């Protein structure tokens, strides 16, 4: 299973001096916190600018800059809401949106808004985006290790997700290759002991075909030989330490996705409602009439980045990718289990005596992958709730829409492998053929670079499986291949394993709200006042 986590482009922001918006005499005791807020915001702005103009992205640095600034932002929000801080004018900040298309010809527009809540929400969104990108980075690292192990990096990286033709990707030349291929995300589990009793001729024929599919090159040091490996053999080129490292990276990535979901959930459940209910206690200027202020308070008049339905879509995407990481972990272990079975002489019972070849069933992996698909469906439904679809970035909207079809096809691949292990060869070919068609369509037409590349890679794998299984079916089993409509009725419902990790918002760093939170902390509620930090959970 290749990774398709959406690569969030982090926003940037213009300079602002908070002292300019507050009456100096009325807020004399808060001059230092206001100065600190300006300074820490400047540090965040610098980090975002450096990130934008650098080829090497340090998401951890961005995360730390945001987390250092947030207690001051929360202090500003609490002080303004309680009128403890006296404003001379509404605070106006500018952020370059990442999900909005204000005009059809304009990408990532800079949008001003007169509200401290806008500032707080965009800061939190930046934190969520950075955590998502950190998780994507870990997940892509695992994928790259697998591709290096099988000598197939060029096919994936140079695929036509970047706009190049299919011929240039090397995929068309592989269509006639009958070698069964599988990725770290799809363990094929082919072995003669799993065939069962179906007649000596049938068992022998399938076993012989299986052994040909898994014939391994004797010269593993040769680059040419390595490039001919099937994906299912990648664990032969990774030691136990490598596999343990991949497992840890996927575990960490899944945790980060769940934490990002928690940040987005906090924005939806806490910050946006506070913004909707807040009535600014400042003198309205002539150009800002009461009617225009009322309109500005309507959520649909705000950029889509800070609208409830769009932020809620980020929650669904984060959970979807967290579940996808869990499926990849189980699939890599399953690939390792099959490699051990194939390399261990003797009966299946002997091969499993050490207990090292246990694996998650394809049926369960398929249900979990259907669950990922359903999260993408929910995310797309939330995006459709936006009144003007043209306001949403086309790339983002397309990624969410195509992600649903991508994971549905991956679930069909797993169902095909589950059918194969159950000796239902016609059903296996049917599921894999439907998945192959979906991958080909996405690889050719998806405007999402990430999905197009991943679909191109998965298309080749599904195609190799279909060719291999058809050879077995045409020569040994002769089973009828079900129609697409019949297979649709066999799709299972999705399952979920993970949930949102609640975001423990930092307490305001100054003002009466800070004192109140400090007092409640003495009561022993550590969970409420705990401040997360960039390296939390990274120690072991």
Coordinates of C-alpha atoms in Angstrom, one line a residue:
X1 CA 0.0 0.0 0.0
X2 CA 1.6 3.3 -1.1
X3 CA 1.0 6.4 0.8
X4 CA -1.3 9.3 -0.3
X5 CA -1.3 11.6 2.7
X6 CA -2.2 15.1 1.4
X7 CA 1.0 17.3 1.4
X8 CA -0.2 20.4 3.1
X9 CA 1.5 23.6 2.0
X10 CA 2.1 25.6 5.2
X11 CA 0.6 29.1 5.3
X12 CA 2.6 32.3 5.7
X13 CA 1.6 35.5 7.3
X14 CA 2.3 39.2 7.3
X15 CA 4.0 41.2 10.1
X16 CA 1.9 42.6 12.9
X17 CA 2.6 44.6 16.1
X18 CA 0.0 43.8 18.8
X19 CA 0.9 46.9 20.8
X20 CA -0.7 49.1 18.1
X21 CA -4.1 47.7 18.8
X22 CA -4.2 48.3 22.6
X23 CA -4.5 51.5 24.6
X24 CA -1.1 51.8 26.4
X25 CA -2.5 53.4 29.5
X26 CA -5.4 51.0 30.0
X27 CA -3.1 48.0 29.5
X28 CA 0.1 49.2 31.1
X29 CA 0.5 45.9 33.1
X30 CA 0.3 43.9 29.8
X31 CA 2.9 45.7 27.8
X32 CA 5.5 42.9 28.3
X33 CA 3.1 40.1 27.2
X34 CA 2.0 42.1 24.2
X35 CA 5.6 42.6 23.3
X36 CA 6.3 38.9 23.7
X37 CA 3.3 38.0 21.6
X38 CA 4.7 40.2 18.8
X39 CA 8.1 38.7 19.1
X40 CA 7.0 35.1 19.2
X41 CA 4.7 35.7 16.3
X42 CA 7.6 37.2 14.4
X43 CA 9.7 34.0 15.1
X44 CA 6.8 31.9 13.7
X45 CA 6.6 34.1 10.6
X46 CA 10.3 33.8 10.0
X47 CA 10.2 30.0 10.4
X48 CA 7.3 29.8 7.9
X49 CA 9.1 32.0 5.4
X50 CA 12.3 30.0 5.7
X51 CA 10.3 26.8 5.3
X52 CA 8.6 28.2 2.1
X53 CA 11.9 29.1 0.5
X54 CA 13.9 26.0 1.5
X55 CA 14.3 22.7 -0.2
X56 CA 14.8 21.0 3.2
X57 CA 11.7 21.2 5.4
X58 CA 11.9 21.1 9.1
X59 CA 8.4 20.6 10.3
X60 CA 9.5 20.0 13.8
X61 CA 10.9 23.5 13.9
X62 CA 7.6 24.9 12.7
X63 CA 5.7 22.9 15.3
X64 CA 7.9 24.2 18.1
X65 CA 7.5 27.8 16.9
X66 CA 3.7 27.5 16.9
X67 CA 3.7 25.8 20.3
X68 CA 5.8 28.6 21.8
X69 CA 3.5 31.2 20.4
X70 CA 0.1 29.6 21.3
X71 CA 0.1 30.4 25.1
X72 CA 0.4 34.1 24.2
X73 CA -2.4 33.9 21.6
X74 CA -4.6 32.2 24.1
X75 CA -3.8 35.0 26.5
X76 CA -4.8 37.6 23.9
X77 CA -8.1 35.7 23.1
X78 CA -9.0 35.3 26.8
X79 CA -8.2 39.0 27.6
X80 CA -10.1 40.4 24.7
X81 CA -13.1 38.1 25.3
X82 CA -13.3 39.2 28.9
X83 CA -12.5 42.9 28.0
X84 CA -9.6 42.7 30.4
X85 CA -7.6 44.0 27.4
X86 CA -8.8 47.3 26.1
X87 CA -8.7 47.5 22.3
X88 CA -8.5 50.7 20.3
X89 CA -9.4 48.8 17.1
X90 CA -10.0 45.3 16.0
X91 CA -6.8 43.3 15.6
X92 CA -6.2 42.7 11.9
X93 CA -3.9 39.9 10.7
X94 CA -3.2 38.5 7.3
X95 CA -2.6 34.8 6.4
X96 CA -1.9 33.2 3.1
X97 CA -4.6 30.5 2.9
X98 CA -3.7 27.0 1.7
X99 CA -7.1 25.5 1.0
X100 CA -8.8 28.6 -0.4
X101 CA -9.2 29.8 -4.0
X102 CA -10.8 33.3 -3.5
X103 CA -10.6 33.8 -7.3
X104 CA -10.4 31.0 -9.8
X105 CA -7.1 32.3 -11.1
X106 CA -5.6 32.8 -7.7
X107 CA -3.9 30.1 -5.6
X108 CA -3.0 30.6 -1.9
X109 CA -4.4 34.1 -1.6
X110 CA -3.5 36.5 1.3
X111 CA -6.6 37.2 3.3
X112 CA -7.0 39.8 6.0
X113 CA -9.5 39.5 8.9
X114 CA -10.2 41.7 11.8
X115 CA -10.4 39.2 14.7
X116 CA -8.1 37.7 17.2
X117 CA -10.0 34.4 16.8
X118 CA -8.9 34.4 13.1
X119 CA -5.3 34.6 14.3
X120 CA -5.7 31.9 16.9
X121 CA -7.5 29.5 14.5
X122 CA -5.0 30.0 11.7
X123 CA -2.1 29.4 14.2
X124 CA -3.8 26.1 15.3
X125 CA -4.4 25.1 11.7
X126 CA -0.7 25.7 11.0
X127 CA 0.1 23.4 13.9
X128 CA -2.3 20.7 12.5
X129 CA -0.8 21.0 9.0
X130 CA 2.8 20.7 10.3
X131 CA 1.9 17.6 12.3
X132 CA 0.2 16.1 9.3
X133 CA 3.3 16.8 7.2
X134 CA 5.5 15.2 9.8
X135 CA 3.4 12.1 9.7
X136 CA 3.4 12.1 5.8
X137 CA 7.2 12.4 5.9
X138 CA 7.5 9.3 8.1
X139 CA 5.1 7.3 6.0
X140 CA 6.8 8.3 2.7
X141 CA 10.2 7.2 4.3
X142 CA 8.8 3.7 4.9
X143 CA 7.6 3.6 1.3
X144 CA 10.9 4.7 0.0
X145 CA 12.7 2.0 2.0
X146 CA 10.5 -0.6 0.4
X147 CA 11.1 0.7 -3.1
X148 CA 14.9 0.8 -2.5
X149 CA 14.7 -2.8 -1.2
X150 CA 13.2 -3.9 -4.5
X151 CA 15.2 -1.6 -6.7
X152 CA 12.0 0.1 -8.0
X153 CA 12.4 3.7 -6.9
X154 CA 12.6 5.1 -10.4
X155 CA 9.3 3.7 -11.4
X156 CA 7.5 5.3 -8.5
X157 CA 9.2 8.6 -8.3
X158 CA 9.4 9.0 -12.1
X159 CA 5.7 8.0 -12.7
X160 CA 3.3 10.2 -14.6
X161 CA 1.9 11.8 -11.5
X162 CA 4.1 14.7 -12.4
X163 CA 2.5 15.1 -15.8
X164 CA 4.8 12.9 -17.8
X165 CA 3.5 10.2 -20.1
X166 CA 2.7 6.7 -19.1
X167 CA 5.4 5.4 -21.5
X168 CA 8.0 7.3 -19.7
X169 CA 7.1 5.8 -16.4
X170 CA 8.1 2.3 -17.5
X171 CA 4.7 0.9 -16.6
X172 CA 3.6 -0.1 -20.0
X173 CA 6.6 -2.2 -20.5
X174 CA 5.7 -4.3 -17.4
X175 CA 2.2 -5.2 -18.6
X176 CA 3.4 -8.3 -20.3
X177 CA 5.4 -9.4 -17.3
X178 CA 3.9 -12.4 -15.6
X179 CA 5.9 -12.0 -12.5
X180 CA 3.6 -11.7 -9.5
X181 CA 4.3 -8.5 -7.7
X182 CA 3.2 -7.1 -4.4
X183 CA 4.0 -4.1 -2.3
X184 CA 4.8 -3.8 1.4
X185 CA 1.1 -3.0 1.7
X186 CA -0.1 -6.2 0.1
X187 CA 1.2 -9.5 1.3
X188 CA 0.5 -12.1 -1.3
X189 CA 0.7 -15.1 1.0
X190 CA 1.3 -17.6 -1.8
X191 CA 2.6 -20.9 -0.7
X192 CA 1.9 -24.5 -1.6
X193 CA 0.8 -25.3 2.0
X194 CA -2.2 -22.9 1.7
X195 CA -3.7 -24.6 -1.3
X196 CA -5.5 -27.3 0.5
X197 CA -7.1 -30.4 -0.9
X198 CA -8.6 -29.9 -4.3
X199 CA -7.3 -32.9 -6.1
X200 CA -3.7 -33.9 -6.7
X201 CA -3.5 -32.4 -10.2
X202 CA -5.1 -29.2 -9.2
X203 CA -2.8 -28.8 -6.1
X204 CA 0.3 -29.7 -8.1
X205 CA -0.6 -27.3 -10.9
X206 CA -1.2 -24.4 -8.6
X207 CA 1.9 -25.2 -6.5
X208 CA 4.1 -25.3 -9.6
X209 CA 2.7 -21.9 -10.8
X210 CA 3.3 -20.5 -7.4
X211 CA 6.9 -21.6 -7.3
X212 CA 7.5 -20.0 -10.7
X213 CA 6.0 -16.7 -9.5
X214 CA 8.3 -16.7 -6.5
X215 CA 11.5 -17.9 -8.1
X216 CA 14.1 -15.7 -6.6
X217 CA 17.3 -14.6 -8.4
X218 CA 20.4 -16.3 -7.1
X219 CA 22.6 -13.2 -7.6
X220 CA 21.1 -10.8 -5.1
X221 CA 24.1 -8.5 -5.4
X222 CA 23.5 -7.8 -9.0
X223 CA 21.6 -4.5 -9.7
X224 CA 19.8 -6.0 -12.7
X225 CA 18.8 -9.0 -10.6
X226 CA 17.5 -6.8 -7.8
X227 CA 15.4 -4.8 -10.2
X228 CA 13.6 -7.9 -11.3
X229 CA 12.5 -8.7 -7.7
X230 CA 8.8 -8.9 -7.0
X231 CA 7.4 -6.6 -4.3
X232 CA 6.4 -9.5 -2.2
X233 CA 10.1 -10.4 -1.7
X234 CA 11.1 -7.0 -0.3
X235 CA 11.5 -8.4 3.2
X236 CA 14.3 -10.6 2.0
X237 CA 16.4 -7.5 1.5
X238 CA 15.6 -5.9 4.8
X239 CA 16.9 -7.2 8.1
X240 CA 15.0 -7.4 11.3
X241 CA 16.3 -4.0 12.5
X242 CA 15.1 -2.3 9.3
X243 CA 11.6 -3.9 9.6
X244 CA 11.4 -2.9 13.3
X245 CA 12.4 0.7 12.3
X246 CA 9.6 0.7 9.7
X247 CA 7.2 -0.6 12.2
X248 CA 8.2 2.2 14.7
X249 CA 7.9 4.9 12.0
X250 CA 4.4 3.8 11.0
X251 CA 3.4 3.7 14.6
X252 CA 4.7 7.2 15.2
X253 CA 3.0 8.4 11.9
X254 CA -0.3 7.0 13.0
X255 CA 0.0 8.7 16.4
X256 CA 0.8 12.0 14.7
X257 CA -2.2 11.8 12.4
X258 CA -4.4 11.2 15.5
X259 CA -2.8 14.2 17.2
X260 CA -3.4 16.4 14.2
X261 CA -7.0 15.2 14.1
X262 CA -7.2 16.4 17.8
X263 CA -5.9 19.9 16.9
X264 CA -8.5 20.2 14.1
X265 CA -11.2 18.9 16.3
X266 CA -10.3 21.6 18.9
X267 CA -10.7 24.3 16.3
X268 CA -14.1 22.9 15.3
X269 CA -15.5 22.3 18.8
X270 CA -13.9 25.2 20.7
X271 CA -12.4 28.0 18.6
X272 CA -14.9 28.5 15.8
X273 CA -17.9 28.5 18.2
X274 CA -16.1 31.1 20.4
X275 CA -15.5 33.3 17.3
X276 CA -19.2 32.9 16.2
X277 CA -20.4 34.0 19.6
X278 CA -17.9 36.8 20.2
X279 CA -19.2 40.4 19.9
X280 CA -16.3 42.9 19.8
X281 CA -16.5 45.7 22.3
X282 CA -14.8 48.3 20.2
X283 CA -16.0 51.6 18.7
X284 CA -17.2 51.0 15.1
X285 CA -15.7 53.3 12.6
X286 CA -17.8 55.0 9.8
X287 CA -16.6 52.6 7.1
X288 CA -17.4 49.6 9.3
X289 CA -21.2 49.9 9.7
X290 CA -23.2 47.6 12.0
X291 CA -24.6 45.8 9.0
X292 CA -21.1 45.0 7.6
X293 CA -20.0 43.8 11.0
X294 CA -22.9 41.5 11.2
X295 CA -22.1 40.0 7.8
X296 CA -18.5 39.5 8.9
X297 CA -19.7 37.4 11.8
X298 CA -21.4 34.9 9.4
X299 CA -19.1 31.9 9.1
X300 CA -19.8 31.4 5.4
X301 CA -18.4 34.9 4.6
X302 CA -15.0 33.8 6.0
X303 CA -12.2 32.0 3.9
X304 CA -13.0 28.3 3.6
X305 CA -9.8 27.4 5.5
X306 CA -11.5 28.5 8.7
X307 CA -15.0 27.2 8.0
X308 CA -16.3 24.3 10.1
X309 CA -17.0 21.9 7.3
X310 CA -13.5 22.2 5.8
X311 CA -11.7 21.9 9.1
X312 CA -13.9 18.9 9.9
X313 CA -12.7 17.4 6.6
X314 CA -9.2 17.6 7.9
X315 CA -10.2 15.5 10.9
X316 CA -11.5 12.8 8.6
X317 CA -8.4 12.8 6.4
X318 CA -6.1 12.6 9.4
X319 CA -8.0 9.6 10.8
X320 CA -8.1 8.0 7.4
X321 CA -4.3 8.1 7.1
X322 CA -3.8 6.9 10.7
X323 CA -5.8 3.8 9.8
X324 CA -3.9 3.4 6.6
X325 CA -0.6 3.4 8.5
X326 CA -2.1 0.6 10.7
X327 CA -3.0 -1.4 7.7
X328 CA 0.5 -1.0 6.2
X329 CA 2.1 -2.1 9.5
X330 CA 0.0 -5.3 9.5
X331 CA 0.6 -5.9 5.8
X332 CA 4.4 -5.6 6.1
X333 CA 4.3 -8.1 8.9
X334 CA 2.2 -10.3 6.7
X335 CA 4.7 -10.0 3.9
X336 CA 7.4 -11.1 6.3
X337 CA 5.3 -14.0 7.4
X338 CA 4.9 -15.2 3.9
X339 CA 8.6 -14.8 3.1
X340 CA 9.3 -17.0 6.1
X341 CA 6.8 -19.6 5.1
X342 CA 8.2 -19.8 1.5
X343 CA 11.8 -20.1 2.7
X344 CA 11.1 -22.7 5.4
X345 CA 11.3 -26.3 4.2
X346 CA 8.8 -28.8 5.4
X347 CA 5.1 -28.6 6.2
X348 CA 3.1 -25.6 7.0
X349 CA 2.9 -26.8 10.7
X350 CA 6.7 -26.9 10.9
X351 CA 7.0 -23.5 9.3
X352 CA 4.7 -22.0 11.9
X353 CA 6.1 -23.8 14.9
X354 CA 8.0 -20.7 16.1
X355 CA 5.0 -18.5 15.9
X356 CA 6.9 -16.0 13.8
X357 CA 4.7 -16.2 10.8
X358 CA 1.4 -15.1 12.3
X359 CA -0.3 -12.5 10.2
X360 CA -3.5 -10.4 10.0
X361 CA -6.0 -11.9 7.6
X362 CA -6.7 -10.2 4.3
X363 CA -10.3 -10.0 5.2
X364 CA -9.7 -7.9 8.2
X365 CA -7.2 -5.7 6.3
X366 CA -9.8 -5.2 3.6
X367 CA -12.4 -4.1 6.2
X368 CA -9.9 -1.6 7.7
X369 CA -9.1 -0.3 4.3
X370 CA -12.8 0.1 3.5
X371 CA -12.9 2.1 6.7
X372 CA -10.2 4.4 5.3
X373 CA -12.3 4.8 2.1
X374 CA -15.3 5.7 4.2
X375 CA -13.4 8.4 6.0
X376 CA -12.4 10.0 2.6
X377 CA -16.1 9.8 1.7
X378 CA -17.1 11.7 4.8
X379 CA -14.4 14.3 4.1
X380 CA -15.6 14.8 0.6
X381 CA -19.2 15.2 1.8
X382 CA -18.1 17.9 4.3
X383 CA -16.3 19.7 1.5
X384 CA -19.5 19.6 -0.6
X385 CA -21.2 21.5 2.1
X386 CA -19.3 24.6 1.2
X387 CA -21.6 26.9 -0.7
X388 CA -19.2 27.9 -3.5
X389 CA -17.0 24.9 -4.5
X390 CA -14.8 27.2 -6.5
X391 CA -13.5 28.7 -3.3
X392 CA -11.8 25.4 -2.4
X393 CA -8.4 24.6 -3.8
X394 CA -9.0 22.3 -6.8
X395 CA -6.0 20.2 -5.9
X396 CA -7.3 19.6 -2.4
X397 CA -10.8 18.9 -3.5
X398 CA -9.6 16.5 -6.2
X399 CA -7.2 14.7 -3.7
X400 CA -10.1 14.0 -1.4
X401 CA -12.4 12.8 -4.1
X402 CA -9.8 10.6 -5.8
X403 CA -8.6 9.3 -2.4
X404 CA -11.9 7.6 -1.9
X405 CA -11.6 5.6 -5.2
X406 CA -7.9 4.9 -4.4
X407 CA -8.6 3.2 -1.1
X408 CA -11.6 1.4 -2.4
X409 CA -9.4 -0.1 -5.0
X410 CA -6.8 -1.1 -2.4
X411 CA -9.6 -2.8 -0.4
X412 CA -10.5 -4.7 -3.6
X413 CA -6.9 -5.9 -3.9
X414 CA -6.9 -7.2 -0.4
X415 CA -10.3 -8.9 -1.0
X416 CA -8.8 -10.5 -4.1
X417 CA -5.9 -11.8 -2.1
X418 CA -8.3 -13.1 0.6
X419 CA -10.3 -14.9 -2.1
X420 CA -7.0 -16.4 -3.5
X421 CA -6.1 -17.8 -0.1
X422 CA -9.6 -19.3 0.1
X423 CA -9.0 -20.9 -3.4
X424 CA -11.7 -18.8 -5.0
X425 CA -9.6 -17.9 -8.0
X426 CA -12.4 -16.5 -10.2
X427 CA -13.4 -14.1 -7.4
X428 CA -9.8 -13.2 -6.8
X429 CA -9.3 -12.3 -10.5
X430 CA -12.6 -10.3 -10.5
X431 CA -11.6 -8.1 -7.5
X432 CA -8.1 -7.5 -8.8
X433 CA -9.3 -6.7 -12.3
X434 CA -11.8 -4.0 -10.9
X435 CA -9.0 -2.6 -8.8
X436 CA -6.6 -2.6 -11.7
X437 CA -9.1 -0.6 -13.8
X438 CA -9.5 2.0 -11.0
X439 CA -5.8 2.4 -10.6
X440 CA -5.3 2.9 -14.3
X441 CA -8.0 5.5 -14.5
X442 CA -6.5 7.4 -11.5
X443 CA -3.0 7.2 -12.8
X444 CA -4.1 8.7 -16.2
X445 CA -6.5 11.3 -15.1
X446 CA -6.1 12.3 -11.4
X447 CA -5.0 15.9 -11.0
X448 CA -3.6 15.0 -7.6
X449 CA 0.2 14.4 -8.0
X450 CA 0.4 12.1 -5.0
X451 CA -2.5 9.9 -6.0
X452 CA -1.5 9.7 -9.6
X453 CA 1.9 8.4 -8.7
X454 CA 0.6 6.0 -6.1
X455 CA -2.1 4.7 -8.5
X456 CA 0.5 4.2 -11.2
X457 CA 2.6 2.0 -8.8
X458 CA -0.4 0.1 -7.5
X459 CA -1.7 -0.4 -11.1
X460 CA 1.4 -2.4 -12.0
X461 CA 1.2 -4.5 -8.9
X462 CA -2.5 -5.3 -9.5
X463 CA -1.8 -6.0 -13.2
X464 CA 0.9 -8.5 -12.3
X465 CA -1.4 -10.3 -9.9
X466 CA -4.2 -10.5 -12.5
X467 CA -1.9 -12.0 -15.1
X468 CA -0.5 -14.5 -12.7
X469 CA -3.8 -15.6 -11.3
X470 CA -5.3 -15.8 -14.8
X471 CA -2.6 -18.2 -15.8
X472 CA -3.4 -20.4 -12.8
X473 CA -7.2 -20.2 -13.5
X474 CA -6.8 -20.9 -17.3
X475 CA -4.6 -23.9 -16.8
X476 CA -5.8 -25.4 -13.5
X477 CA -8.9 -24.1 -11.8
X478 CA -11.2 -22.9 -14.6
X479 CA -13.5 -20.8 -12.3
X480 CA -16.0 -18.2 -13.6
X481 CA -15.0 -14.6 -12.9
X482 CA -17.8 -12.7 -11.3
X483 CA -19.1 -9.4 -12.8
X484 CA -18.3 -6.0 -11.3
X485 CA -21.9 -5.8 -10.1
X486 CA -21.7 -9.1 -8.3
X487 CA -18.4 -8.1 -6.7
X488 CA -20.0 -4.8 -5.5
X489 CA -22.4 -6.7 -3.4
X490 CA -19.6 -8.6 -1.7
X491 CA -17.8 -5.5 -0.4
X492 CA -17.7 -5.5 3.4
X493 CA -18.4 -2.6 5.7
X494 CA -15.5 -0.7 7.1
X495 CA -13.9 -1.0 10.5
X496 CA -12.1 1.5 12.7
X497 CA -9.3 1.0 15.2
X498 CA -8.1 4.5 16.1
X499 CA -9.7 7.6 17.3
X500 CA -8.9 11.3 17.7
X501 CA -6.3 12.2 20.3
X502 CA -7.7 15.1 22.3
X503 CA -5.7 18.3 21.9
X504 CA -4.7 19.6 25.4
X505 CA -4.8 23.3 24.7
X506 CA -2.1 25.4 26.5
X507 CA -3.2 27.7 29.2
X508 CA -3.0 31.5 28.5
X509 CA 0.4 32.7 29.6
X510 CA -0.9 36.0 31.1
X511 CA -4.0 37.7 32.5
X512 CA -6.7 36.6 34.8
X513 CA -7.4 33.5 32.7
X514 CA -3.8 32.3 33.3
X515 CA -4.3 32.8 37.0
X516 CA -7.6 30.9 37.0
X517 CA -6.1 28.0 35.1
X518 CA -3.1 28.0 37.4
X519 CA -5.5 27.7 40.4
X520 CA -7.4 24.8 38.8
X521 CA -4.1 23.0 38.1
X522 CA -3.5 23.0 41.9
X523 CA -6.6 20.8 42.1
X524 CA -4.8 18.0 40.4
X525 CA -6.3 18.1 36.9
X526 CA -3.0 17.7 35.1
X527 CA -4.6 16.5 31.8
X528 CA -6.4 19.8 31.3
X529 CA -3.3 22.0 31.7
X530 CA -0.7 19.8 30.1
X531 CA 1.1 21.5 27.2
X532 CA 2.1 19.2 24.4
X533 CA 5.5 19.7 22.8
X534 CA 7.1 18.9 19.5
X535 CA 9.1 15.8 20.6
X536 CA 6.4 14.3 22.8
X537 CA 6.2 10.6 22.4
X538 CA 9.4 10.4 20.4
X539 CA 11.5 9.1 23.2
X540 CA 12.0 5.3 23.8

